Amino acid sequence: MPVLRALKVGLAIERANRKNLVALVAVAIIVFGFMFYLKAQAVGNQIVEKKGDYYSIQAVLSKFQVKDASESGDGSDLYKSLTKQKSKIALQIATLTMDRQSMYYEASLQLAKLRQEAFELEGYENIAELLPSKLQNSMDYLYFKWMIDEGKDTRSDLFQYIPFLLFLFSHVGAGWYIFISFHTSSILLDDFEHPSLIQGFPVRFDTYILSKCLISLLSIVTSILLIFICASPLWILNGLGNPLEPVGIYLGNATLISTLQYIAISVGYMFVISIFVMLLSIILNVLLKNMYLTLFVHFIVFFLPMIFPSLISLFPYNPFNFMNFNDILRGVPVDLAEPVAITMNLGLIILCLSIILMLFVIKTFFSTGKINRA
């Protein structure tokens, strides 16, 4: 078959391509870099995190005049609620200090209930930016309720295999598009510089492109697998961790899924994004024939929604709104100045439709000579 012949030759060429080795080394450095970051910054230290919450609530209370916060006092309902929240956070710190995890979950659930009630109180919009959003609080409520209902009395250790992978995959979305953009930015450019490479193949140009895509996807899949391999020492040293511990995500409303499901969703989304970026790089390289221009276009379309969040509300079905999939799973667009309820499922549909459209463009135009390739 022509595709298999092109694949065989393409793989022989790619084995000597240093760019693939550099990409794999970069992935390994990122994984180990996350490990050192967790250690150096004490990420996951709940006492440190709750102290930060305590100082935040103190800052909010400083905006009020000192009043009687008792039930019969003259303080506003919001002031009384914030005072109760401060008390619950202090209780959280105390239970963590005493290593009473079950009591910590109970205090956390009570805090989430207080915050849930506070959203409806007069004047809350004036302090909302200093406290967790309604969506984030709903996720916290579901999480702590689940932990109490299941009778859990232990905390997750980020230096165990599964919890570490969850932490890594919950942050990788911001950089995955950039990584794949660099990885695919030069695809086909060598062929344009040396047209004899294409002319020497007894296959159609679109078939040749298909073989290049499959080779590039193989490299991307290897990069994803390398993440799991590089993290495996944590499994040996500290154990597997709980793959069924819940994670709060946004699917039209706050929802809990297992850690294993979150990792699987992330990997699937990374694969779809990789196909999208690779096809876009092929089209841009055919049109622009310049790696730096291709990268420039990639960066413009990726960073524009971040720099101007209002664009997400104006063009909610823009596929580039879904490139940072972690933000979509956290429901970040819901908390914009102009909220927009875009979800992971919607993003997957839009990305798949975009991939089909780009495949149609490549099949229709790149194999008929309508676009000059030489």
Short mmCIF file of C-alpha atoms in Angstrom, two decimals:
data_model
loop_
_atom_site.label_atom_id
_atom_site.label_comp_id
_atom_site.label_asym_id
_atom_site.label_seq_id
_atom_site.Cartn_x
_atom_site.Cartn_y
_atom_site.Cartn_z
CA MET A 1 0.00 0.00 0.00
CA PRO A 2 1.26 3.53 -0.81
CA VAL A 3 0.61 4.81 2.72
CA LEU A 4 2.60 1.97 4.27
CA ARG A 5 5.52 2.61 1.92
CA ALA A 6 5.45 6.31 2.79
CA LEU A 7 5.24 5.45 6.50
CA LYS A 8 8.22 3.11 6.29
CA VAL A 9 10.43 5.71 4.63
CA GLY A 10 9.09 8.52 6.84
CA LEU A 11 9.84 6.60 10.04
CA ALA A 12 13.37 5.92 8.84
CA ILE A 13 13.86 9.64 8.29
CA GLU A 14 12.24 10.70 11.58
CA ARG A 15 14.48 8.40 13.63
CA ALA A 16 17.34 10.71 12.83
CA ASN A 17 15.34 13.88 13.52
CA ARG A 18 16.78 15.55 16.62
CA LYS A 19 13.61 17.59 17.10
CA ASN A 20 11.76 14.47 18.29
CA LEU A 21 14.50 13.70 20.81
CA VAL A 22 14.42 17.29 22.07
CA ALA A 23 10.62 17.07 22.48
CA LEU A 24 10.91 13.89 24.55
CA VAL A 25 13.66 15.39 26.71
CA ALA A 26 11.48 18.49 27.23
CA VAL A 27 8.58 16.30 28.41
CA ALA A 28 10.83 14.49 30.90
CA ILE A 29 12.20 17.81 32.20
CA ILE A 30 8.66 19.17 32.65
CA VAL A 31 7.53 16.09 34.64
CA PHE A 32 10.55 16.16 36.96
CA GLY A 33 10.23 19.94 37.14
CA PHE A 34 6.71 19.53 38.51
CA MET A 35 8.07 17.20 41.18
CA PHE A 36 10.69 19.73 42.29
CA TYR A 37 8.08 22.50 42.19
CA LEU A 38 5.77 20.56 44.51
CA LYS A 39 8.63 20.02 46.95
CA ALA A 40 10.02 23.54 46.84
CA GLN A 41 6.69 25.40 47.03
CA ALA A 42 5.03 23.02 49.52
CA VAL A 43 2.10 22.64 47.11
CA GLY A 44 -0.64 20.58 48.69
CA ASN A 45 0.24 21.75 52.20
CA GLN A 46 -3.31 22.29 53.42
CA ILE A 47 -2.28 24.30 56.49
CA VAL A 48 -0.43 26.83 54.33
CA GLU A 49 -3.38 27.04 51.94
CA LYS A 50 -5.93 27.52 54.72
CA LYS A 51 -3.81 30.22 56.32
CA GLY A 52 -4.01 32.01 52.99
CA ASP A 53 -7.82 31.70 53.13
CA TYR A 54 -7.78 33.04 56.69
CA TYR A 55 -5.83 36.14 55.68
CA SER A 56 -8.20 36.66 52.73
CA ILE A 57 -11.28 36.60 54.94
CA GLN A 58 -9.56 38.97 57.36
CA ALA A 59 -8.93 41.35 54.47
CA VAL A 60 -12.62 41.19 53.54
CA LEU A 61 -13.74 41.85 57.11
CA SER A 62 -11.43 44.87 57.30
CA LYS A 63 -13.72 46.55 54.77
CA PHE A 64 -16.51 46.59 57.36
CA GLN A 65 -16.81 48.77 60.44
CA VAL A 66 -16.29 46.79 63.63
CA LYS A 67 -19.72 45.65 64.74
CA ASP A 68 -21.38 43.07 66.94
CA ALA A 69 -21.44 39.85 64.90
CA SER A 70 -23.64 37.92 67.35
CA GLU A 71 -27.07 36.73 66.22
CA SER A 72 -28.75 39.67 67.98
CA GLY A 73 -25.95 42.15 67.20
CA ASP A 74 -26.13 45.18 64.93
CA GLY A 75 -23.82 43.77 62.23
CA SER A 76 -25.22 43.10 58.76
CA ASP A 77 -26.12 39.56 57.72
CA LEU A 78 -23.12 39.53 55.40
CA TYR A 79 -20.77 40.67 58.18
CA LYS A 80 -22.11 37.93 60.46
CA SER A 81 -21.70 35.32 57.71
CA LEU A 82 -18.11 36.37 57.04
CA THR A 83 -17.31 36.21 60.75
CA LYS A 84 -18.68 32.66 60.89
CA GLN A 85 -16.62 31.78 57.81
CA LYS A 86 -13.50 33.09 59.51
CA SER A 87 -14.28 30.91 62.52
CA LYS A 88 -14.70 27.82 60.32
CA ILE A 89 -11.38 28.48 58.56
CA ALA A 90 -9.69 28.76 61.96
CA LEU A 91 -11.28 25.41 62.84
CA GLN A 92 -9.94 23.94 59.59
CA ILE A 93 -6.40 25.03 60.50
CA ALA A 94 -6.78 23.58 64.01
CA THR A 95 -8.03 20.20 62.75
CA LEU A 96 -5.21 20.00 60.19
CA THR A 97 -2.67 20.85 62.88
CA MET A 98 -4.04 18.03 65.05
CA ASP A 99 -4.19 15.73 61.98
CA ARG A 100 -7.93 15.17 62.41
CA GLN A 101 -8.84 14.84 58.76
CA SER A 102 -12.47 13.78 59.26
CA MET A 103 -13.10 16.87 61.40
CA TYR A 104 -11.42 18.97 58.70
CA TYR A 105 -13.90 17.65 56.11
CA GLU A 106 -16.83 18.47 58.40
CA ALA A 107 -15.57 22.02 59.00
CA SER A 108 -14.98 22.44 55.27
CA LEU A 109 -18.51 21.32 54.43
CA GLN A 110 -19.94 23.78 56.97
CA LEU A 111 -17.80 26.54 55.44
CA ALA A 112 -19.09 25.69 51.95
CA LYS A 113 -22.68 25.87 53.25
CA LEU A 114 -22.04 29.29 54.80
CA ARG A 115 -20.57 30.58 51.56
CA GLN A 116 -23.46 29.11 49.60
CA GLU A 117 -25.89 31.13 51.75
CA ALA A 118 -23.72 34.27 51.56
CA PHE A 119 -24.04 34.52 47.77
CA GLU A 120 -27.63 35.71 48.21
CA LEU A 121 -26.88 38.33 50.88
CA GLU A 122 -26.99 42.05 50.20
CA GLY A 123 -23.62 43.59 49.38
CA TYR A 124 -21.89 40.32 48.50
CA GLU A 125 -21.08 41.50 44.96
CA ASN A 126 -18.75 44.13 46.50
CA ILE A 127 -16.45 41.47 47.99
CA ALA A 128 -17.05 38.58 45.58
CA GLU A 129 -13.67 38.90 43.84
CA LEU A 130 -11.84 38.21 47.13
CA LEU A 131 -13.63 34.91 47.79
CA PRO A 132 -14.19 31.65 45.87
CA SER A 133 -16.73 31.86 43.06
CA LYS A 134 -20.17 30.27 43.31
CA LEU A 135 -19.08 27.48 40.94
CA GLN A 136 -15.85 26.76 42.84
CA ASN A 137 -17.76 26.68 46.11
CA SER A 138 -20.28 24.25 44.61
CA MET A 139 -17.42 21.94 43.61
CA ASP A 140 -15.95 22.21 47.13
CA TYR A 141 -19.35 21.41 48.65
CA LEU A 142 -19.79 18.29 46.52
CA TYR A 143 -16.23 17.14 47.24
CA PHE A 144 -16.40 17.48 51.03
CA LYS A 145 -19.90 15.99 51.17
CA TRP A 146 -18.64 12.97 49.24
CA MET A 147 -15.63 12.57 51.57
CA ILE A 148 -17.90 12.69 54.64
CA ASP A 149 -20.50 10.33 53.16
CA GLU A 150 -17.73 7.84 52.30
CA GLY A 151 -16.23 8.16 55.79
CA LYS A 152 -12.81 9.22 54.53
CA ASP A 153 -10.26 10.27 57.16
CA THR A 154 -7.07 10.56 55.10
CA ARG A 155 -5.68 13.25 52.82
CA SER A 156 -4.28 12.90 49.32
CA ASP A 157 -0.48 12.84 49.03
CA LEU A 158 0.65 14.63 45.87
CA PHE A 159 3.85 12.59 45.86
CA GLN A 160 1.90 9.41 45.18
CA TYR A 161 1.59 8.32 41.55
CA ILE A 162 -2.11 8.99 40.79
CA PRO A 163 -2.43 12.26 42.79
CA PHE A 164 0.73 13.58 41.12
CA LEU A 165 -0.61 12.75 37.66
CA LEU A 166 -3.87 14.51 38.56
CA PHE A 167 -1.95 17.62 39.61
CA LEU A 168 0.15 17.55 36.45
CA PHE A 169 -2.78 16.98 34.08
CA SER A 170 -4.81 19.69 35.84
CA HIS A 171 -2.12 22.23 34.84
CA VAL A 172 -0.80 20.92 31.53
CA GLY A 173 -3.61 22.43 29.45
CA ALA A 174 -2.07 25.90 29.47
CA GLY A 175 1.10 24.65 27.77
CA TRP A 176 0.02 21.70 25.63
CA TYR A 177 -1.11 23.81 22.67
CA ILE A 178 2.22 25.68 22.72
CA PHE A 179 4.19 22.42 22.95
CA ILE A 180 2.36 20.89 19.96
CA SER A 181 2.66 24.15 18.01
CA PHE A 182 6.45 24.00 18.32
CA HIS A 183 6.46 20.28 17.63
CA THR A 184 4.47 20.56 14.36
CA SER A 185 5.47 24.05 13.19
CA SER A 186 7.98 22.72 10.65
CA ILE A 187 5.90 19.84 9.31
CA LEU A 188 6.26 19.59 5.49
CA LEU A 189 8.68 22.53 5.34
CA ASP A 190 11.62 20.25 4.53
CA ASP A 191 9.57 18.94 1.64
CA PHE A 192 9.05 22.44 0.29
CA GLU A 193 12.78 23.18 0.53
CA HIS A 194 13.60 19.91 -1.25
CA PRO A 195 10.74 19.17 -3.69
CA SER A 196 12.53 16.05 -4.91
CA LEU A 197 11.55 14.40 -1.58
CA ILE A 198 7.91 14.50 -2.65
CA GLN A 199 8.49 13.87 -6.34
CA GLY A 200 10.41 10.71 -5.48
CA PHE A 201 7.38 9.16 -3.77
CA PRO A 202 4.99 7.13 -5.99
CA VAL A 203 2.01 8.40 -3.93
CA ARG A 204 -0.44 11.28 -4.11
CA PHE A 205 0.40 14.38 -2.09
CA ASP A 206 -2.59 13.96 0.23
CA THR A 207 -1.48 10.36 0.90
CA TYR A 208 1.99 11.66 1.67
CA ILE A 209 0.49 14.19 4.10
CA LEU A 210 -1.46 11.38 5.78
CA SER A 211 1.76 9.44 6.36
CA LYS A 212 3.42 12.57 7.83
CA CYS A 213 0.43 13.05 10.16
CA LEU A 214 0.57 9.46 11.38
CA ILE A 215 4.30 9.75 12.08
CA SER A 216 3.79 13.02 13.95
CA LEU A 217 0.91 11.51 15.97
CA LEU A 218 3.13 8.57 16.90
CA SER A 219 5.67 11.02 18.30
CA ILE A 220 2.94 12.86 20.24
CA VAL A 221 1.54 9.62 21.70
CA THR A 222 5.07 8.71 22.77
CA SER A 223 5.37 12.08 24.54
CA ILE A 224 2.12 11.42 26.45
CA LEU A 225 3.24 7.92 27.42
CA LEU A 226 6.54 9.36 28.62
CA ILE A 227 4.64 11.44 31.20
CA PHE A 228 3.35 8.24 32.82
CA ILE A 229 6.75 6.57 32.62
CA CYS A 230 8.66 9.51 34.15
CA ALA A 231 6.20 9.70 37.04
CA SER A 232 6.45 5.96 37.78
CA PRO A 233 9.23 6.33 40.43
CA LEU A 234 6.61 7.97 42.66
CA TRP A 235 4.56 4.76 42.45
CA ILE A 236 7.57 2.72 43.53
CA LEU A 237 8.61 5.09 46.34
CA ASN A 238 5.28 6.38 47.68
CA GLY A 239 2.55 4.11 46.36
CA LEU A 240 -0.23 4.35 43.79
CA GLY A 241 -2.69 6.64 45.59
CA ASN A 242 -6.48 6.57 45.28
CA PRO A 243 -7.60 6.55 41.61
CA LEU A 244 -11.25 6.94 42.66
CA GLU A 245 -10.88 10.13 44.72
CA PRO A 246 -13.34 12.69 43.32
CA VAL A 247 -12.45 15.82 41.37
CA GLY A 248 -14.83 18.73 40.82
CA ILE A 249 -15.36 19.80 37.19
CA TYR A 250 -17.87 21.89 35.24
CA LEU A 251 -20.23 20.10 32.81
CA GLY A 252 -23.01 22.66 32.66
CA ASN A 253 -23.05 22.52 36.45
CA ALA A 254 -20.68 21.41 39.20
CA THR A 255 -20.01 17.67 38.92
CA LEU A 256 -17.73 15.12 40.56
CA ILE A 257 -15.72 12.58 38.60
CA SER A 258 -12.97 10.23 39.72
CA THR A 259 -9.29 11.12 39.46
CA LEU A 260 -8.83 8.34 36.90
CA GLN A 261 -11.64 9.78 34.77
CA TYR A 262 -10.08 13.25 34.91
CA ILE A 263 -6.72 11.89 33.75
CA ALA A 264 -8.39 9.90 30.94
CA ILE A 265 -10.40 12.96 29.82
CA SER A 266 -7.23 15.09 29.84
CA VAL A 267 -5.29 12.58 27.75
CA GLY A 268 -8.17 12.29 25.28
CA TYR A 269 -8.47 16.06 25.00
CA MET A 270 -4.70 16.42 24.53
CA PHE A 271 -4.85 13.91 21.67
CA VAL A 272 -7.72 15.76 19.94
CA ILE A 273 -5.94 19.12 20.38
CA SER A 274 -2.77 17.57 18.93
CA ILE A 275 -4.62 16.51 15.76
CA PHE A 276 -6.23 19.96 15.48
CA VAL A 277 -2.90 21.81 15.84
CA MET A 278 -1.07 19.45 13.50
CA LEU A 279 -3.62 19.89 10.70
CA LEU A 280 -3.63 23.65 11.24
CA SER A 281 0.19 23.67 11.02
CA ILE A 282 0.03 21.76 7.74
CA ILE A 283 -2.41 24.26 6.23
CA LEU A 284 -0.43 27.25 7.50
CA ASN A 285 2.86 25.81 6.24
CA VAL A 286 1.41 25.13 2.80
CA LEU A 287 0.12 28.70 2.63
CA LEU A 288 2.94 30.56 4.39
CA LYS A 289 5.93 28.24 3.85
CA ASN A 290 7.59 29.71 6.94
CA MET A 291 7.86 28.11 10.37
CA TYR A 292 8.08 31.42 12.23
CA LEU A 293 4.98 32.82 10.55
CA THR A 294 3.15 29.59 11.39
CA LEU A 295 4.18 29.90 15.04
CA PHE A 296 3.18 33.56 15.06
CA VAL A 297 -0.34 32.69 13.86
CA HIS A 298 -0.56 29.88 16.43
CA PHE A 299 0.39 32.22 19.27
CA ILE A 300 -1.98 34.99 18.13
CA VAL A 301 -5.05 32.75 18.00
CA PHE A 302 -4.11 31.04 21.29
CA PHE A 303 -3.31 34.09 23.41
CA LEU A 304 -5.97 36.49 22.13
CA PRO A 305 -8.80 34.93 24.24
CA MET A 306 -6.50 35.07 27.29
CA ILE A 307 -5.52 38.70 26.76
CA PHE A 308 -9.07 39.77 25.86
CA PRO A 309 -11.47 37.46 27.78
CA SER A 310 -14.45 39.35 26.34
CA LEU A 311 -13.68 37.62 23.02
CA ILE A 312 -14.76 34.33 24.61
CA SER A 313 -18.20 35.81 25.30
CA LEU A 314 -18.40 37.39 21.82
CA PHE A 315 -17.30 34.23 19.99
CA PRO A 316 -18.11 31.32 22.33
CA TYR A 317 -17.87 28.68 19.58
CA ASN A 318 -14.35 29.65 18.52
CA PRO A 319 -12.32 26.39 18.71
CA PHE A 320 -9.34 28.26 20.20
CA ASN A 321 -11.42 29.01 23.31
CA PHE A 322 -11.06 25.32 24.19
CA MET A 323 -7.29 24.93 23.81
CA ASN A 324 -6.65 25.44 27.56
CA PHE A 325 -8.93 22.55 28.49
CA ASN A 326 -8.16 22.82 32.22
CA ASP A 327 -9.90 26.21 32.32
CA ILE A 328 -12.94 24.72 30.59
CA LEU A 329 -13.06 21.84 33.08
CA ARG A 330 -12.80 24.33 35.96
CA GLY A 331 -15.58 26.44 34.47
CA VAL A 332 -13.45 29.58 34.24
CA PRO A 333 -15.57 31.13 31.42
CA VAL A 334 -18.59 30.98 33.75
CA ASP A 335 -16.87 33.47 36.06
CA LEU A 336 -16.02 36.03 33.37
CA ALA A 337 -17.46 39.55 33.51
CA GLU A 338 -19.84 38.34 30.79
CA PRO A 339 -20.33 34.68 31.74
CA VAL A 340 -20.48 32.08 28.99
CA ALA A 341 -21.41 28.48 29.73
CA ILE A 342 -19.08 26.59 27.38
CA THR A 343 -18.32 23.03 28.39
CA MET A 344 -15.85 20.30 27.61
CA ASN A 345 -18.45 18.32 25.63
CA LEU A 346 -19.24 21.34 23.47
CA GLY A 347 -15.52 21.92 22.93
CA LEU A 348 -15.02 18.33 21.84
CA ILE A 349 -17.80 18.64 19.23
CA ILE A 350 -16.40 21.93 17.90
CA LEU A 351 -12.84 20.60 17.73
CA CYS A 352 -13.96 17.42 15.91
CA LEU A 353 -15.97 19.47 13.40
CA SER A 354 -12.94 21.72 12.87
CA ILE A 355 -10.73 18.67 12.29
CA ILE A 356 -13.18 17.29 9.73
CA LEU A 357 -13.26 20.68 7.96
CA MET A 358 -9.45 20.88 7.82
CA LEU A 359 -9.23 17.30 6.53
CA PHE A 360 -11.72 18.24 3.81
CA VAL A 361 -9.61 21.25 2.84
CA ILE A 362 -6.44 19.15 2.68
CA LYS A 363 -8.13 16.36 0.71
CA THR A 364 -9.91 18.70 -1.70
CA PHE A 365 -7.23 21.27 -2.46
CA PHE A 366 -3.86 19.78 -1.59
CA SER A 367 -4.28 16.76 -3.87
CA THR A 368 -5.57 18.65 -6.93
CA GLY A 369 -2.78 21.14 -7.40
CA LYS A 370 -5.00 24.13 -6.59
CA ILE A 371 -2.40 25.23 -4.03
CA ASN A 372 1.15 25.58 -5.24
CA ARG A 373 3.40 23.29 -3.17
CA ALA A 374 6.74 23.81 -4.82
#
